[in-house]
PDB file of C-alpha atoms in Angstrom:
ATOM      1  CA  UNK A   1      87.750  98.924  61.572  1.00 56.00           C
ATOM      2  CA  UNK A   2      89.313 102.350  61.060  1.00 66.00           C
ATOM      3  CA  UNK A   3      89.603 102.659  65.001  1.00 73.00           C
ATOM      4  CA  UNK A   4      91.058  99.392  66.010  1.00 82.00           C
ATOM      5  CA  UNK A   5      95.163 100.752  65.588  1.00 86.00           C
ATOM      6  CA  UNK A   6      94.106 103.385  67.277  1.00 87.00           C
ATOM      7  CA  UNK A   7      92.572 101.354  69.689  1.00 88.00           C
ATOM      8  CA  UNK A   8      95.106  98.198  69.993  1.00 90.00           C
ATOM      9  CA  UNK A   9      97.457 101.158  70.837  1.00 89.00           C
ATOM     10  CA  UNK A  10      95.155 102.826  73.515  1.00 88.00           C
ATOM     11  CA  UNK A  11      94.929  99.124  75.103  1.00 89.00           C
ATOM     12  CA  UNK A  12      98.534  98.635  74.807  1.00 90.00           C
ATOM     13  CA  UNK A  13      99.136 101.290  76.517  1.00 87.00           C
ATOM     14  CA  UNK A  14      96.566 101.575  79.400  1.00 85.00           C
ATOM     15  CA  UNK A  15      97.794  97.415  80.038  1.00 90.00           C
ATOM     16  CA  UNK A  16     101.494  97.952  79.793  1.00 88.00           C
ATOM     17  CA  UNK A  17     101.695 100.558  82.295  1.00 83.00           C
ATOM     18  CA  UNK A  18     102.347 100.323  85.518  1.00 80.00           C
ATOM     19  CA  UNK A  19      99.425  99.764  87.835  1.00 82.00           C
ATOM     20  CA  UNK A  20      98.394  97.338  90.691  1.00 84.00           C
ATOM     21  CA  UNK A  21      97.499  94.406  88.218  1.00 88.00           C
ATOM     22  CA  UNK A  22     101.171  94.926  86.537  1.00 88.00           C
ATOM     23  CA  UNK A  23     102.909  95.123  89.817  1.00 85.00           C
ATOM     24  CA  UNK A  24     100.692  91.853  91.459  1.00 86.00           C
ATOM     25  CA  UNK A  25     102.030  89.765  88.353  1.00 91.00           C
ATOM     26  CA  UNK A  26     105.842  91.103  88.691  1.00 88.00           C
ATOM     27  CA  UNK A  27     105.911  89.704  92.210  1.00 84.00           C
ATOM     28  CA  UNK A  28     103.501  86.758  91.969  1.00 86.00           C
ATOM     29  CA  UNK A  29     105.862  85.466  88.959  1.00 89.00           C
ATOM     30  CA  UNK A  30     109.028  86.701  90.858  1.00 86.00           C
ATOM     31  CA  UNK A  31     108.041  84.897  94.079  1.00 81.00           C
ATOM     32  CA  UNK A  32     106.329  81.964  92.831  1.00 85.00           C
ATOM     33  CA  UNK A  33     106.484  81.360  89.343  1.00 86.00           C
ATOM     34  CA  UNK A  34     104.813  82.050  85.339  1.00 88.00           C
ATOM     35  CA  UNK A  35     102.005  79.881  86.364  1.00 90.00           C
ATOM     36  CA  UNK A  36     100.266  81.982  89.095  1.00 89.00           C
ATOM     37  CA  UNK A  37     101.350  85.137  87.132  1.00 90.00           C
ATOM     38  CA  UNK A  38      99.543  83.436  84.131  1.00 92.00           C
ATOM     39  CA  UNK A  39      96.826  82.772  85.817  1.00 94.00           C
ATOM     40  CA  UNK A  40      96.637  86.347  87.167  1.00 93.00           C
ATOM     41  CA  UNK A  41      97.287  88.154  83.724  1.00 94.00           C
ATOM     42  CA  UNK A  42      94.018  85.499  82.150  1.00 95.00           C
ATOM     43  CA  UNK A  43      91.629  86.800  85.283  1.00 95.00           C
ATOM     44  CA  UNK A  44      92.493  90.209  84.869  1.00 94.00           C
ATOM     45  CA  UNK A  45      92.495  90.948  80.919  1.00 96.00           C
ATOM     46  CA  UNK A  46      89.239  88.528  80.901  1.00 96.00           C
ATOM     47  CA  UNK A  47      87.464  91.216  83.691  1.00 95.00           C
ATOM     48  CA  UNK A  48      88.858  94.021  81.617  1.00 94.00           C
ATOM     49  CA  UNK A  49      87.526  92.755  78.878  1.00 95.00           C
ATOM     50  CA  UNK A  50      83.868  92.311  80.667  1.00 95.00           C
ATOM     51  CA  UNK A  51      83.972  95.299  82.568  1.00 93.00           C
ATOM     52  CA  UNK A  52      84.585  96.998  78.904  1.00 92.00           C
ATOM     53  CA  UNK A  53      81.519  95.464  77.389  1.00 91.00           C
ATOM     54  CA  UNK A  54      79.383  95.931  80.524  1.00 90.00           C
ATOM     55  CA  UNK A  55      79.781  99.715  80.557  1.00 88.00           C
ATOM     56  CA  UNK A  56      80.057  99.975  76.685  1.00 86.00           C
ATOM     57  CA  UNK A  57      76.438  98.348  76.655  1.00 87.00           C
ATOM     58  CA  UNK A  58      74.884 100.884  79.094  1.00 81.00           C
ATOM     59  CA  UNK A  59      76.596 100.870  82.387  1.00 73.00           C
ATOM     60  CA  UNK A  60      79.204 103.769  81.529  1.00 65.00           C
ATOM     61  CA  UNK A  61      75.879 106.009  81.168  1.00 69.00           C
ATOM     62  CA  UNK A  62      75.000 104.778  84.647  1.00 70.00           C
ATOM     63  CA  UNK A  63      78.158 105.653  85.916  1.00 67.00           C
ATOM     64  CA  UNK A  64      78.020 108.982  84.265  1.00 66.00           C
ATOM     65  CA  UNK A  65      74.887 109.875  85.690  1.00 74.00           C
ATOM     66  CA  UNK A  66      76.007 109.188  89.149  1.00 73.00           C
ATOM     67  CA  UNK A  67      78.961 110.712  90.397  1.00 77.00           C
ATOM     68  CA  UNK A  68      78.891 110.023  93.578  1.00 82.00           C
ATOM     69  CA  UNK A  69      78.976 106.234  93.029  1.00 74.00           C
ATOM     70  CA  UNK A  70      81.835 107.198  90.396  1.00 68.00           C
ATOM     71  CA  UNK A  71      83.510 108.379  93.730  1.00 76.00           C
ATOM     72  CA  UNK A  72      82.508 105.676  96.235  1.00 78.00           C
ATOM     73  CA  UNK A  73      83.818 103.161  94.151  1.00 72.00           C
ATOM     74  CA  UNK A  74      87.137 105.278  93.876  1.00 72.00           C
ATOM     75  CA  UNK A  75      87.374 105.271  97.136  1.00 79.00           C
ATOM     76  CA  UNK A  76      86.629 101.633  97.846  1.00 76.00           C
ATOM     77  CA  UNK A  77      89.224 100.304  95.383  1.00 72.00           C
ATOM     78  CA  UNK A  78      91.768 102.592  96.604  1.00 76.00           C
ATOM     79  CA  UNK A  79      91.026 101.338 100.332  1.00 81.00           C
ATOM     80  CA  UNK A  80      91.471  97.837  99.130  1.00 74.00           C
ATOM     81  CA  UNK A  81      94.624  98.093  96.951  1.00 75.00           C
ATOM     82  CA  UNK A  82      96.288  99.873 100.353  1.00 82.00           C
ATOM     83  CA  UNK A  83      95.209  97.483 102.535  1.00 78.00           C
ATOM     84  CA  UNK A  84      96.838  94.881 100.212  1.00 73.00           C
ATOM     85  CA  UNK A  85     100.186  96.616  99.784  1.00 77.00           C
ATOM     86  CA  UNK A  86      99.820  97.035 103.883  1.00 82.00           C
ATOM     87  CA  UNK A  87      99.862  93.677 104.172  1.00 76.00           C
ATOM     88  CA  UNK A  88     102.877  93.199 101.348  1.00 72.00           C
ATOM     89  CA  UNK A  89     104.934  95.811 103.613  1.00 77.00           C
ATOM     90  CA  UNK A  90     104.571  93.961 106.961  1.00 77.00           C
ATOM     91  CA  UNK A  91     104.955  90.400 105.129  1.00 67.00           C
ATOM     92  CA  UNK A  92     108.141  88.228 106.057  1.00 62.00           C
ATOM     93  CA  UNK A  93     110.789  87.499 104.369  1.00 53.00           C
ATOM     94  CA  UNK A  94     110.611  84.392 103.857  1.00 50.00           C
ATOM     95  CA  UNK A  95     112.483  82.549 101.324  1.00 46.00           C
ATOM     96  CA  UNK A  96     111.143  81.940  97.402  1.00 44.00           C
ATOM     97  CA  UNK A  97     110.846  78.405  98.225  1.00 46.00           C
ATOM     98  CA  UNK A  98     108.681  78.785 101.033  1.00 45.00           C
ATOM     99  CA  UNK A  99     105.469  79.081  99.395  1.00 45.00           C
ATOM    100  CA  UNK A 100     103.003  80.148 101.792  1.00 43.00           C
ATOM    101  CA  UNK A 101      99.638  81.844 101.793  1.00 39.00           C
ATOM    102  CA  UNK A 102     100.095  84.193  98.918  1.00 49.00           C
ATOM    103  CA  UNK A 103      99.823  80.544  96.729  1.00 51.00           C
ATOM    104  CA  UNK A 104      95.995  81.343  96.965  1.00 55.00           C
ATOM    105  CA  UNK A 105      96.607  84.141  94.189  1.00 71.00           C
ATOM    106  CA  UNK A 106      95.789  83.540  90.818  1.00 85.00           C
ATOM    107  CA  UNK A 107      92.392  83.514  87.832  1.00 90.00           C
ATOM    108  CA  UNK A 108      89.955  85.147  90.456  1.00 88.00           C
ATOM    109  CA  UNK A 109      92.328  87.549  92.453  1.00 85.00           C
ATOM    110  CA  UNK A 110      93.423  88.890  88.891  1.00 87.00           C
ATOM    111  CA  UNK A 111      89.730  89.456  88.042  1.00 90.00           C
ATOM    112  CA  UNK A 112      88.780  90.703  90.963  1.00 86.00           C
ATOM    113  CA  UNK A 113      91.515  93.008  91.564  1.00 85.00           C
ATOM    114  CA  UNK A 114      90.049  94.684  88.057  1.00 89.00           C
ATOM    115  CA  UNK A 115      86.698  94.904  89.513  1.00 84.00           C
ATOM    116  CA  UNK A 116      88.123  97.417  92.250  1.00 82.00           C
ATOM    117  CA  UNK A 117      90.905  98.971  90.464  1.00 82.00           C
ATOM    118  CA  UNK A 118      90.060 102.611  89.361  1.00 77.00           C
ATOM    119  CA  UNK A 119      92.689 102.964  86.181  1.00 77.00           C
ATOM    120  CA  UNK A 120      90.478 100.049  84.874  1.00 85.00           C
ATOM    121  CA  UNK A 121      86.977 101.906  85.383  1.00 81.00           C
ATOM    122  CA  UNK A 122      88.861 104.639  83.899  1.00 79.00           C
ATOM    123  CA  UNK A 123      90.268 102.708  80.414  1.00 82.00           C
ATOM    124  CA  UNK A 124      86.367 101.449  80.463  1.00 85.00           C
ATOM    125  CA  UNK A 125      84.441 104.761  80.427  1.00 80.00           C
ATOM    126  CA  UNK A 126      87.113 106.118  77.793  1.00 80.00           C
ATOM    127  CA  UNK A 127      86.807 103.637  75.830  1.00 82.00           C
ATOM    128  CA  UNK A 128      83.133 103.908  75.430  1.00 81.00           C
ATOM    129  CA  UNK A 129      83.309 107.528  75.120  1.00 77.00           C
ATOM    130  CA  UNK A 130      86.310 107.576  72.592  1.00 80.00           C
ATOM    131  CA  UNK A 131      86.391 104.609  70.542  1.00 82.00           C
ATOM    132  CA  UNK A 132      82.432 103.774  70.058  1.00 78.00           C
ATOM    133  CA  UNK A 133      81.232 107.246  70.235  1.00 71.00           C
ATOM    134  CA  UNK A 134      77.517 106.245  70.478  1.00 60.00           C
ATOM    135  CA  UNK A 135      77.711 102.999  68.822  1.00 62.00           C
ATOM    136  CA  UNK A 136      76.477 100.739  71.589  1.00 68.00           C
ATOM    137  CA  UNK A 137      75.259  97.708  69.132  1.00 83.00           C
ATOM    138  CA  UNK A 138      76.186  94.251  70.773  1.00 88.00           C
ATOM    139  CA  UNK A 139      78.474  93.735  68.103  1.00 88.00           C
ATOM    140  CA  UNK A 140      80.854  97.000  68.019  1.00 86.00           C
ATOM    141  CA  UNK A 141      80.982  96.905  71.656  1.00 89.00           C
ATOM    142  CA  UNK A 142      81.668  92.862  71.822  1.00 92.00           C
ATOM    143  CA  UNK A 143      84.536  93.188  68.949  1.00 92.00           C
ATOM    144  CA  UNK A 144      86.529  95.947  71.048  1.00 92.00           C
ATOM    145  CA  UNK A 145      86.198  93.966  74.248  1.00 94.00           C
ATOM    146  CA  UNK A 146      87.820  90.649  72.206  1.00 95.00           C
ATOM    147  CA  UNK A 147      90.624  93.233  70.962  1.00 95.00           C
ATOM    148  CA  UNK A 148      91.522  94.314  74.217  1.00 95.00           C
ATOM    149  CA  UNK A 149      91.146  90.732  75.795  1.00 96.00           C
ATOM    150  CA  UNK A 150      94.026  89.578  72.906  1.00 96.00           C
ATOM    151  CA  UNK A 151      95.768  93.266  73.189  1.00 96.00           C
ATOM    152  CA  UNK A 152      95.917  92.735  77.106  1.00 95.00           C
ATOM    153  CA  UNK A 153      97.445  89.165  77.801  1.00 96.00           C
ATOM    154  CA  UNK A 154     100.300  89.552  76.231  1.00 96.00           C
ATOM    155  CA  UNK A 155     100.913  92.858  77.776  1.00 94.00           C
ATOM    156  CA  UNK A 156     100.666  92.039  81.555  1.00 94.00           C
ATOM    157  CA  UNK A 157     102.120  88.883  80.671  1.00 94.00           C
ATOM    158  CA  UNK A 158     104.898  90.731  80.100  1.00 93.00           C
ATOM    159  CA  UNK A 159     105.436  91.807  83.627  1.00 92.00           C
ATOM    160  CA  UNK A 160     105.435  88.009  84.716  1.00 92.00           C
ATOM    161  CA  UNK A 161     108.537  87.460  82.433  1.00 93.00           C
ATOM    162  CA  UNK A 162     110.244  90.764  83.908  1.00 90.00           C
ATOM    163  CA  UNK A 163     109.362  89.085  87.285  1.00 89.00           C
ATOM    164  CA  UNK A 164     110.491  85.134  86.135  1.00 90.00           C
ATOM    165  CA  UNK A 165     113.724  87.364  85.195  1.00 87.00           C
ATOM    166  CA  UNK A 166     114.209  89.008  88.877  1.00 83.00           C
ATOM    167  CA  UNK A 167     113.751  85.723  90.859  1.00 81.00           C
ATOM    168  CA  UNK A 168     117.482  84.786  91.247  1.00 79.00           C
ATOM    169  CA  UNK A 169     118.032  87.957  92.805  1.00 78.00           C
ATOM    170  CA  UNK A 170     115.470  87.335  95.151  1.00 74.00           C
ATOM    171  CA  UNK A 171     116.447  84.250  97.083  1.00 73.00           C
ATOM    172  CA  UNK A 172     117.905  86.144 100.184  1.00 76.00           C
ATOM    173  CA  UNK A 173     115.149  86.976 102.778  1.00 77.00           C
ATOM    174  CA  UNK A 174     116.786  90.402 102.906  1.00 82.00           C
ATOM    175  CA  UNK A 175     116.418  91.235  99.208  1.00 78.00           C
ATOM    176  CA  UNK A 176     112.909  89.718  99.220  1.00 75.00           C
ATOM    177  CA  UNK A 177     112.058  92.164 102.071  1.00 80.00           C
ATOM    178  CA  UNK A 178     113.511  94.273 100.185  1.00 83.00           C
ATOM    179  CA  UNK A 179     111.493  93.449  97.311  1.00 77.00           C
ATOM    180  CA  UNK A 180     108.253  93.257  99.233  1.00 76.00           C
ATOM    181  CA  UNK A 181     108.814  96.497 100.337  1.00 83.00           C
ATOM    182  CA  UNK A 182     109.023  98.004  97.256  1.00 83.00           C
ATOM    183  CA  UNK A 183     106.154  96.591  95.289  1.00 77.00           C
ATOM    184  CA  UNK A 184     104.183  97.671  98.278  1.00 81.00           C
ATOM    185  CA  UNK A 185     105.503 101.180  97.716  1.00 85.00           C
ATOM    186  CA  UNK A 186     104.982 101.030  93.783  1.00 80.00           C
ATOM    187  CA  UNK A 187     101.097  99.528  94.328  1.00 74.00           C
ATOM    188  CA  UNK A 188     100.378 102.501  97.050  1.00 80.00           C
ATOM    189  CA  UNK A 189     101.615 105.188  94.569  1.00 81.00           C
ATOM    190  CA  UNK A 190     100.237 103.664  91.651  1.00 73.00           C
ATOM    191  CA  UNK A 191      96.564 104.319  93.037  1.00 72.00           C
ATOM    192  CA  UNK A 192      97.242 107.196  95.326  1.00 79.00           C
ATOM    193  CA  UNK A 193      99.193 109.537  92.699  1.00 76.00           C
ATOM    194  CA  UNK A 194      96.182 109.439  90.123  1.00 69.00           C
ATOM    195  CA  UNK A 195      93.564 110.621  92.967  1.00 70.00           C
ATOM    196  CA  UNK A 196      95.624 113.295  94.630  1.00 75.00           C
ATOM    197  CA  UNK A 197      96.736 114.741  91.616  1.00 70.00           C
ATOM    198  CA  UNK A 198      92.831 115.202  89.795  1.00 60.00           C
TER     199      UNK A 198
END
């Protein structure tokens, strides 16, 4: 109980910053709305939260053990994240209310985006090593994974609200290219910068 401002700020933190999850939720809300980005925030705190009590109940040790995997699945999650903001670079600008293939995104793109996204393998494995310091019961570990799954929401939730708020400016094609081009920009250097600068 001691740990949990501690920790509510360490989650605050590590889901308020920017990352790929906070920048896919600015322009999912911006471009089509507080449902998707919703939906997107739900997927991704509830994998978080998972991911957190997976490695807290052994996996982290796993991970620890094997550095090599540590690195492959760097590696992967980086490829992926760039090949998505590839694809946001060369997209068209097509108006907000032409609502087109990105509609697809939402609950499992959110989650799944976690599963690959190294800042959240990173929050897990400090997590375990800071906050439950050898205490791998079901229970300690299951308590700070329901903390960070309430501490989360809210937080990348608040993204979708900065996005809701940026819409209007974003019904020229040029701005939304614009736009596009940007969060494309933000996403590569929000997973490239941590890795290059180790």
């Amino acid at each position: 109980m001691n740990q949990w401002l501690p920790f509510i700020l360490f989650a605050s933190v590590a889901s308020i910053t920017p990352g790929p999850t906070n920048l896919l939720i600015l322009g999912s809300a911006a471009r089509f709305g507080l449902s998707i980005a919703l939906a997107i925030a739900l997927g991704a705190s509830l994998a978080a939260s998972l991911m957190l009590l997976v490695v807290g109940l052994g996996l982290g040790e796993i991970l620890a053990r094997a550095p090599l995997l540590q690195t492959a699945m760097t590696w992967a999650g980086a490829t992926w994240i760039s090949w998505m903001a590839c694809k946001l670079m060369r997209a068209e600008a097509a108006g907000l209310d032409q609502r087109s293939v990105d509609r697809r995104q939402g609950f499992a793109q959110g989650a799944g985006l976690q599963l690959i996204n190294p800042k959240t393998w990173l929050m897990t494995v400090s997590v375990t090593a800071i906050f439950l310091d050898g205490q791998a019961s079901f229970g300690a570990v299951a308590s700070y994974a329901t903390l960070f799954l309430l501490v989360s929401t809210p937080c990348l939730l608040a993204w979708g609200l900065l996005g809701i708020g940026s819409a209007h400016l974003l019904r020229q094609p040029t701005r939304l290219l614009l736009f596009n081009r940007c969060m494309a920009a933000l996403l590569l250097a929000s997973v490239w910068l941590p890795l290059l600068v180790r």
